[in-house]
Structure formats: structure tokens, C-alpha cells
Amino acid sequence: MKSSWPCTRLPQEPELLVLQPRASTCEKCPRKCQKGYVRNQQTCKCIKVGNDSESKDKEKQGKCPSGQVLDPAEGGQDASTANPKCIADDASKCGQGEVPESRPKKDGGGPKDTVDCAKDLKEEDKPKCTKSEYRFIEIQHSVDGKTAKYSCQKTRDWDRRKDSKFEETKARKKAEYEKRKAERDRERQEREERERQDRERRDKEKAERKKKRLGKCLTIVPLAMDGDSMAFSDEFFDEDFVSSDEMLQYWPADIPDVDETVNLDSDEFLEGWIGPISNSDWLLTPMTPFKRRSLQDDAADEIQSPHEKRFIPGIIGAILGFIGRAAPVITRFGATAGSRLAGATARLAKAGRSSQSLSKMKDAASKVSKDKNWQRCLKGKGPE
């Protein structure tokens, strides 16, 4: 296979070699250098025998203008590079066998008035730099004179590739971060949504607990009140009102929640509440006799029996169940001689069936909620 790259032999390695693009070492070449040419050990190019110095000068200059040479600190360029990075030829101001001090990478490359030079080292005493490095010369001064100290430093080409790689890595890391952030945000939003739904569920359950107890107490606390207030227990309030959010305004702020350790539906609570208020001496002020219900009224309200078969929502079902247990207790204590509960009962009107307006129901509920026994009932305590 024919190659357009010059090649030569290494004295210690007789294989034919070729210089590859942007390479600092020689690769095996399939052809010999033409007659009269040998390999330059730094460039791997074929140069004429006996004219090595001139060839080196041309390689150093490349396509730079006269008086300038390829900037070794640039890296990634050779004699064939178009529009190369060039610097002033400082070596032209040094004596025979001397080398100039290298310029910093940030140097603009313009001509200097004076150049610090020192005797060059033998090739075997110079460091072997990688393709991403160049030989940097520092001139050291001592009592014995000046000495050229060689070291390997990274080229600007390596710096740019490093910066480019850094930017690529930075962009990749940023993309990964944004992805993780989006996932975290999504997880946070999902968690907050679950927490919001849990709060709403707990608040709803808490509100329902309160409404159930409010509705129960609204049917028996009036029995402990005087005058016409006793009538509030008998179909004054309807199902729509006691199950609405309007009821929550009558829950005292200093009672955090329903004390479910006390069961208002139990015989112990009902008898402990109704028994004391059935005594004729319970209230010292005169009261309006309670209206007795007819058999027709009882028949009409039979649907509120615990055994009714219509669908009853949770809150209303709980209140009607309580009324179903409280009614016989009220009747039993009302049947005793001289009971102030004679003929009294506790009933809840069906939705929209109350003879009272919403405004009157609110006024009555407000009055009941201000009674001294209102909070005692909500807390599951007996009357006083």
C-alpha cells in the first residue's frame, strides 16, 4: 500500500517507519526512503544526507513567515499545517550550539530585544515528551555559567482539548443533574399530593366525626333546657341541616376532636344523661308542657326506626341510630310519675321536611350550643 508520508530507518531499529498525522512517534512504513535520504529521528521525515540542519530549520519554520518559527507551545501542528501559530525565531539570536529560553504559553510571540541563551544538551539528555507535550527550556544561571534545563509541558492544543472535554463533562453532569432534579421534583410533587390527599381524608373524617356527635347532642341537649327549647328535639332540625358544614361552626374551638373513648350510643351514657334531666326538680323555672305526639305522628315517623330499609348516609345513619336508642330511654324515664320528660321524644325531620326555616334552625342551634351542657355532651359527659 503506497503512503504519501515520508519514512526512514532508525539506526537501532532497521524497520521502515512513517510519520502519521499529529503523531510524535513513527509507524511502520511499507516503502523505503528514496536514495540519498535518511530519517530525521524527531520528525520521522526523510531528509537529505548531509543536510540535516537545513531540513530541521525548514521543519521548524513550516509555513510561517520569514523570521518566525512554529510555536512549539501550540502543539498539533507541523511543517504542513496551514495558517500555523508562529512566534519570533529566538534561536537566530543565539550562538552556535545554543538554545533560547522558551516563552510562556501566554506569550504573544513577538520579537524580543534580548534573548537568554545557553548551551544545548545532548539529545539523549533531553526528556522524551508525549504528543500532548512540548519541550520547555528554562535557562538557569549559576557561578559556573548558564545551563539549559529541559522539562515537558502540556501544549495549548492539549489545554483546549482538556477544556473541551471538561465542558462536555460539565454539560453531561448538568444534564444528569437536571434529570435527577426532575425525578426528585416529580417524587416530591407525588409525595406532596399524597400528603395533601391524606390531609383532606383525615380532615373529612374528622369533620364527619364532629358532625355525628353534633347531630346527636343537638337532639338531646334541648331536653335539658327550659321552656320552648325542649321542642328543638322534636323534628325541629332536618337531615340536611345536621349533615351540612353549617354544623361545624357550633363545635367549640377548645375541643380538638371527638373523644371516641366515650360512646354516646351506649345505655350507660343515655341513662346517665336522660335520667337526671327527667327529674321534675331539674329546672326551677316553669317550662311549657311538651306536646304529645299522636299515633298518626308515630306512624309517619316510623321510617326513622333503626330497622328502616332506605339508604341512609353515614352521618345521618349514625344520628338516626343514636335517636333510635335514645327514644325508648326517653320514653321510659318520661313515663315515671312527675317526670318533666312526659311525652317528650327526640326526632329528626327528613331532608326538607322540617317546618322550620334554615334561619330558625341556625338560631336554635346557636342557642343550644350556648347551653352549659352543650360542651359536656360533646365531651361525652353527663348534664349538670
Coordinates of C-alpha atoms in Angstrom, one line a residue, residues 5-383:
W5 CA 4.1 10.1 4.3
P6 CA 8.0 10.3 4.3
C7 CA 9.7 7.5 6.1
T8 CA 13.2 6.3 7.0
R9 CA 15.1 3.7 9.1
L10 CA 16.0 4.0 12.7
P11 CA 19.7 3.1 13.2
Q12 CA 18.9 1.0 16.2
E13 CA 15.6 -0.3 14.6
P14 CA 16.1 -1.2 11.0
E15 CA 12.3 -1.4 10.2
L16 CA 11.0 1.2 7.9
L17 CA 8.8 3.9 9.6
V18 CA 6.4 6.6 8.6
L19 CA 5.2 9.8 10.4
Q20 CA 1.4 9.7 11.0
P21 CA -0.8 12.9 11.3
R22 CA -0.5 14.5 14.7
A23 CA 1.8 11.7 15.9
S24 CA 5.0 12.0 17.9
T25 CA 6.3 8.6 17.0
C26 CA 6.9 6.7 13.8
E27 CA 4.8 3.9 12.5
K28 CA 5.9 1.1 10.2
C29 CA 6.2 2.3 6.6
P30 CA 5.6 0.0 3.6
R31 CA 8.4 1.6 1.5
K32 CA 11.9 2.9 1.7
C33 CA 13.1 6.4 1.6
Q34 CA 14.5 7.4 -1.7
K35 CA 18.2 7.2 -2.3
G36 CA 20.2 9.9 -0.5
Y37 CA 17.7 10.4 2.2
V38 CA 17.7 9.2 5.9
R39 CA 15.1 9.5 8.7
N40 CA 15.1 12.5 11.0
Q41 CA 14.7 11.0 14.4
Q42 CA 12.5 13.8 15.7
T43 CA 10.1 14.2 12.8
C44 CA 10.4 10.8 11.1
K45 CA 10.6 12.6 7.8
C46 CA 13.1 11.7 5.1
I47 CA 15.9 14.3 4.7
K48 CA 18.8 14.6 2.5
V49 CA 22.0 13.0 3.8
G50 CA 24.5 15.7 5.0
N51 CA 21.8 18.5 5.1
D52 CA 20.1 17.6 8.4
S53 CA 20.5 21.2 9.9
E54 CA 18.8 22.8 6.9
S55 CA 16.0 20.3 7.0
K56 CA 15.4 20.9 10.7
D57 CA 15.2 24.6 10.1
K58 CA 12.6 24.2 7.4
E59 CA 10.6 21.9 9.7
K60 CA 10.7 24.4 12.5
Q61 CA 9.6 27.2 10.2
G62 CA 6.9 25.3 8.4
K63 CA 4.6 27.7 6.7
C64 CA 5.5 30.6 9.0
P65 CA 6.7 33.9 7.5
S66 CA 10.4 34.6 7.4
G67 CA 11.9 35.3 10.8
Q68 CA 9.3 33.2 12.5
V69 CA 9.0 29.5 13.5
L70 CA 6.3 27.2 14.5
D71 CA 5.3 27.8 18.1
P72 CA 6.2 24.6 20.0
A73 CA 3.8 25.5 22.8
E74 CA 0.8 25.4 20.4
G75 CA 1.1 21.7 19.6
G76 CA -0.9 19.8 17.0
Q77 CA 0.9 21.4 14.1
D78 CA 3.8 20.6 11.8
A79 CA 5.5 21.8 8.6
S80 CA 2.4 21.1 6.5
T81 CA -0.1 22.9 8.8
A82 CA -1.8 25.7 7.0
N83 CA -2.1 29.0 8.9
P84 CA 0.0 27.8 11.8
K85 CA 0.6 29.6 15.2
C86 CA 4.0 31.2 14.9
I87 CA 6.5 33.0 17.1
A88 CA 9.6 35.0 16.5
D89 CA 12.7 32.9 15.9
D90 CA 14.6 33.4 19.1
A91 CA 17.2 30.8 18.2
S92 CA 18.5 33.1 15.5
K93 CA 19.8 35.4 18.3
C94 CA 21.7 32.5 20.0
G95 CA 25.2 31.4 19.2
Q96 CA 26.2 28.1 17.6
G97 CA 25.2 25.1 19.7
E98 CA 23.0 27.3 22.0
V99 CA 19.2 27.2 22.5
P100 CA 16.9 30.1 23.6
E101 CA 14.8 30.1 26.7
S102 CA 11.2 29.0 26.0
R103 CA 8.5 31.6 26.0
P104 CA 5.5 31.2 28.4
K105 CA 2.4 29.7 26.7
K106 CA 0.6 33.1 27.1
D107 CA 3.4 35.0 25.3
G108 CA 2.2 36.7 22.1
G109 CA 5.2 35.5 20.1
G110 CA 6.5 38.9 19.0
P111 CA 10.2 39.6 18.6
K112 CA 12.4 40.3 21.7
D113 CA 15.2 42.8 22.0
T114 CA 17.3 40.3 24.0
V115 CA 17.1 36.5 24.2
D116 CA 18.6 34.5 27.0
C117 CA 20.5 31.5 25.6
A118 CA 22.6 28.6 26.9
K119 CA 24.5 25.6 25.6
D120 CA 22.2 22.9 24.3
L121 CA 22.2 19.4 25.8
K122 CA 22.8 16.2 24.0
E123 CA 19.7 14.5 22.5
E124 CA 19.9 11.6 25.0
D125 CA 19.9 14.0 27.9
K126 CA 16.7 15.6 26.8
P127 CA 13.3 14.4 28.2
K128 CA 11.1 12.3 26.0
C129 CA 7.8 14.2 25.8
T130 CA 4.4 12.8 24.8
K131 CA 2.5 14.0 21.8
S132 CA 0.4 16.3 24.1
E133 CA 3.6 17.9 25.5
Y134 CA 6.5 20.0 24.2
R135 CA 10.0 20.6 25.4
F136 CA 10.2 23.7 27.6
I137 CA 13.6 25.2 28.1
E138 CA 14.5 27.2 31.2
I139 CA 17.9 29.0 31.4
Q140 CA 19.4 28.6 34.8
H141 CA 22.2 30.9 36.0
S142 CA 24.9 29.9 38.4
V143 CA 28.5 30.8 39.2
D144 CA 29.6 28.2 36.6
G145 CA 27.5 29.9 33.9
K146 CA 24.2 29.3 32.3
T147 CA 22.6 25.9 31.9
A148 CA 19.6 24.8 29.7
K149 CA 17.1 22.9 31.8
Y150 CA 14.5 20.9 29.8
S151 CA 11.1 19.8 31.0
C152 CA 7.9 18.6 29.4
Q153 CA 4.8 20.9 29.5
K154 CA 1.3 20.5 28.1
T155 CA 0.6 22.2 24.8
R156 CA -2.2 24.7 24.2
D157 CA -3.8 22.1 21.9
W158 CA -4.0 19.7 24.9
D159 CA -5.3 22.5 27.1
R160 CA -8.1 23.2 24.6
R161 CA -9.0 19.5 24.3
K162 CA -8.9 19.3 28.1
D163 CA -11.2 22.3 28.4
S164 CA -13.4 20.9 25.7
K165 CA -13.6 17.6 27.5
F166 CA -14.3 19.5 30.7
E167 CA -17.1 21.4 29.1
E168 CA -18.5 18.1 27.7
T169 CA -18.3 16.5 31.1
K170 CA -19.8 19.6 32.7
A171 CA -22.7 19.5 30.2
R172 CA -23.2 15.8 30.8
K173 CA -23.1 16.3 34.5
K174 CA -25.6 19.2 34.2
A175 CA -27.9 17.0 32.1
E176 CA -27.7 14.2 34.7
Y177 CA -28.3 16.7 37.5
E178 CA -31.3 18.2 35.7
K179 CA -32.6 14.7 35.1
R180 CA -32.1 13.7 38.8
K181 CA -33.7 17.0 39.8
A182 CA -36.7 16.4 37.6
E183 CA -37.1 13.0 39.1
R184 CA -36.7 14.4 42.6
D185 CA -39.2 17.2 41.8
R186 CA -41.6 14.6 40.5
E187 CA -41.2 12.4 43.5
R188 CA -41.6 15.5 45.8
Q189 CA -44.8 16.5 43.9
E190 CA -46.2 13.0 44.2
R191 CA -45.3 12.9 47.9
E192 CA -46.9 16.3 48.5
E193 CA -50.0 15.2 46.5
R194 CA -50.3 12.0 48.6
E195 CA -49.8 14.1 51.8
R196 CA -52.5 16.6 50.6
Q197 CA -54.9 13.8 49.9
D198 CA -54.2 12.2 53.3
R199 CA -54.8 15.5 55.0
E200 CA -58.0 16.0 53.1
R201 CA -59.1 12.5 54.0
R202 CA -58.2 13.0 57.7
D203 CA -59.9 16.4 57.7
K204 CA -63.0 14.9 56.1
E205 CA -63.1 12.0 58.6
K206 CA -62.6 14.4 61.5
A207 CA -65.4 16.7 60.2
E208 CA -67.7 13.7 59.8
R209 CA -66.9 12.6 63.4
K210 CA -67.8 16.0 64.6
K211 CA -71.0 16.2 62.6
K212 CA -72.2 12.9 64.0
R213 CA -71.6 14.0 67.6
L214 CA -73.0 17.5 66.9
G215 CA -76.2 15.9 65.5
K216 CA -76.6 13.6 68.4
C217 CA -76.1 16.3 71.0
L218 CA -78.4 18.6 69.1
T219 CA -81.3 16.1 69.7
I220 CA -80.8 15.5 73.4
V221 CA -79.3 18.7 74.9
P222 CA -82.6 20.6 74.3
L223 CA -84.3 18.1 76.6
A224 CA -82.1 19.5 79.4
M225 CA -83.1 23.1 78.6
D226 CA -86.1 25.1 79.8
G227 CA -89.2 26.5 78.2
D228 CA -89.7 26.1 74.4
S229 CA -86.2 24.9 73.9
M230 CA -87.3 21.4 74.6
A231 CA -89.2 21.5 71.3
F232 CA -85.8 21.6 69.4
S233 CA -85.5 17.9 70.0
D234 CA -88.7 17.0 68.1
E235 CA -88.3 17.4 64.3
F236 CA -87.1 21.0 64.6
F237 CA -83.9 20.2 62.7
D238 CA -83.8 18.2 59.5
E239 CA -81.3 15.8 58.0
D240 CA -79.9 18.3 55.5
F241 CA -79.1 20.8 58.3
V242 CA -77.4 18.4 60.7
S243 CA -75.2 16.8 57.9
S244 CA -74.2 20.2 56.4
D245 CA -70.9 22.0 57.0
E246 CA -73.0 24.7 58.8
M247 CA -72.9 22.4 61.9
L248 CA -69.2 22.7 62.2
Q249 CA -69.4 26.3 63.4
Y250 CA -71.0 25.0 66.7
W251 CA -68.0 22.8 67.5
P252 CA -66.0 24.6 70.3
A253 CA -62.5 25.7 69.3
D254 CA -61.1 24.4 72.6
I255 CA -62.2 20.8 71.9
P256 CA -59.7 19.4 69.3
D257 CA -61.6 16.3 68.3
V258 CA -64.2 13.8 69.2
D259 CA -63.3 11.7 72.2
E260 CA -64.2 8.3 70.8
T261 CA -63.4 6.5 74.0
V262 CA -66.9 7.6 75.1
N263 CA -69.8 6.0 73.2
L264 CA -72.9 8.2 73.2
D265 CA -74.9 5.3 71.8
S266 CA -74.3 3.2 75.0
D267 CA -77.0 2.6 77.6
E268 CA -74.6 3.9 80.2
F269 CA -74.3 7.3 78.6
L270 CA -78.0 7.6 77.6
E271 CA -79.3 6.7 81.0
G272 CA -76.7 8.8 82.7
W273 CA -77.8 11.8 80.6
I274 CA -81.6 11.3 80.4
G275 CA -82.2 10.0 83.9
P276 CA -81.1 13.2 85.7
I277 CA -82.9 15.6 83.4
S278 CA -86.2 13.7 83.8
N279 CA -86.4 14.7 87.4
S280 CA -89.1 17.4 87.9
D281 CA -86.7 19.3 90.1
W282 CA -84.1 19.5 87.3
L283 CA -85.2 23.1 86.4
L284 CA -86.6 25.5 88.9
T285 CA -88.1 27.7 86.2
P286 CA -91.5 26.8 84.8
M287 CA -91.5 25.3 81.3
T288 CA -94.0 24.9 78.6
P289 CA -95.6 21.4 78.6
F290 CA -94.2 19.2 75.9
K291 CA -96.6 18.4 73.0
R292 CA -97.5 14.8 73.0
R293 CA -97.5 13.1 69.6
S294 CA -100.4 11.2 68.2
L295 CA -100.4 7.7 66.9
Q296 CA -100.6 9.1 63.4
D297 CA -97.4 11.1 64.1
D298 CA -95.7 8.0 65.4
A299 CA -96.7 6.0 62.3
A300 CA -95.5 8.8 60.0
D301 CA -92.1 8.8 61.6
E302 CA -91.7 5.1 61.7
I303 CA -89.2 5.4 58.9
Q304 CA -86.7 6.7 61.5
S305 CA -86.7 3.4 63.3
P306 CA -83.4 1.6 63.4
H307 CA -85.0 -1.1 61.2
E308 CA -85.8 1.2 58.3
K309 CA -84.7 -0.2 54.9
R310 CA -84.0 3.0 53.0
F311 CA -80.4 4.0 52.3
I312 CA -79.0 6.4 55.0
P313 CA -75.7 8.3 54.6
G314 CA -73.1 7.7 57.2
I315 CA -73.6 10.9 59.2
I316 CA -77.4 10.7 59.1
G317 CA -77.4 7.0 59.7
A318 CA -75.2 7.5 62.8
I319 CA -77.6 10.2 64.2
L320 CA -80.7 8.2 63.5
G321 CA -79.2 5.2 65.1
F322 CA -78.5 7.2 68.2
I323 CA -82.1 8.6 68.2
G324 CA -83.3 5.0 67.8
R325 CA -81.5 4.1 71.0
A326 CA -82.3 7.3 72.9
A327 CA -86.1 7.3 72.1
P328 CA -87.0 4.3 74.3
V329 CA -84.8 5.6 77.1
I330 CA -86.6 8.9 77.0
T331 CA -90.0 7.2 76.9
R332 CA -89.1 5.0 79.8
F333 CA -87.9 7.9 82.0
G334 CA -90.8 10.1 80.8
A335 CA -93.3 7.5 82.0
T336 CA -92.3 7.9 85.6
A337 CA -94.6 9.9 87.9
G338 CA -93.9 13.6 87.8
S339 CA -91.2 13.3 85.0
R340 CA -90.5 16.5 83.2
L341 CA -90.0 14.4 80.1
A342 CA -93.5 13.1 80.0
G343 CA -94.5 13.0 76.3
A344 CA -91.0 14.1 75.2
T345 CA -89.1 12.5 72.4
A346 CA -86.1 13.0 70.1
R347 CA -86.8 13.0 66.4
L348 CA -85.1 14.3 63.3
A349 CA -87.1 15.6 60.3
K350 CA -86.3 14.1 56.9
A351 CA -84.4 16.2 54.4
G352 CA -86.5 19.3 53.6
R353 CA -89.4 18.2 55.8
S354 CA -88.8 20.4 58.8
S355 CA -91.5 23.1 59.4
Q356 CA -88.7 25.5 60.3
S357 CA -86.7 27.7 58.0
L358 CA -82.9 27.4 57.7
S359 CA -82.6 30.7 59.6
K360 CA -84.7 29.5 62.5
M361 CA -82.7 26.2 62.6
K362 CA -79.4 28.2 62.8
D363 CA -80.8 30.4 65.6
A364 CA -82.0 27.3 67.5
A365 CA -78.6 25.5 67.0
S366 CA -76.8 28.6 68.2
K367 CA -78.9 28.8 71.3
V368 CA -78.4 25.1 72.1
S369 CA -74.6 25.5 71.6
K370 CA -74.5 28.2 74.3
D371 CA -76.1 26.0 76.9
K372 CA -73.9 24.9 79.7
N373 CA -74.5 21.2 78.9
W374 CA -73.6 21.5 75.2
Q375 CA -69.8 21.0 75.7
R376 CA -70.5 18.3 78.3
C377 CA -72.5 16.3 75.8
L378 CA -69.8 16.8 73.1
K379 CA -67.2 15.5 75.5
G380 CA -69.3 12.5 76.5
K381 CA -70.1 13.8 80.0
G382 CA -73.5 13.9 81.7
P383 CA -75.6 17.0 82.3

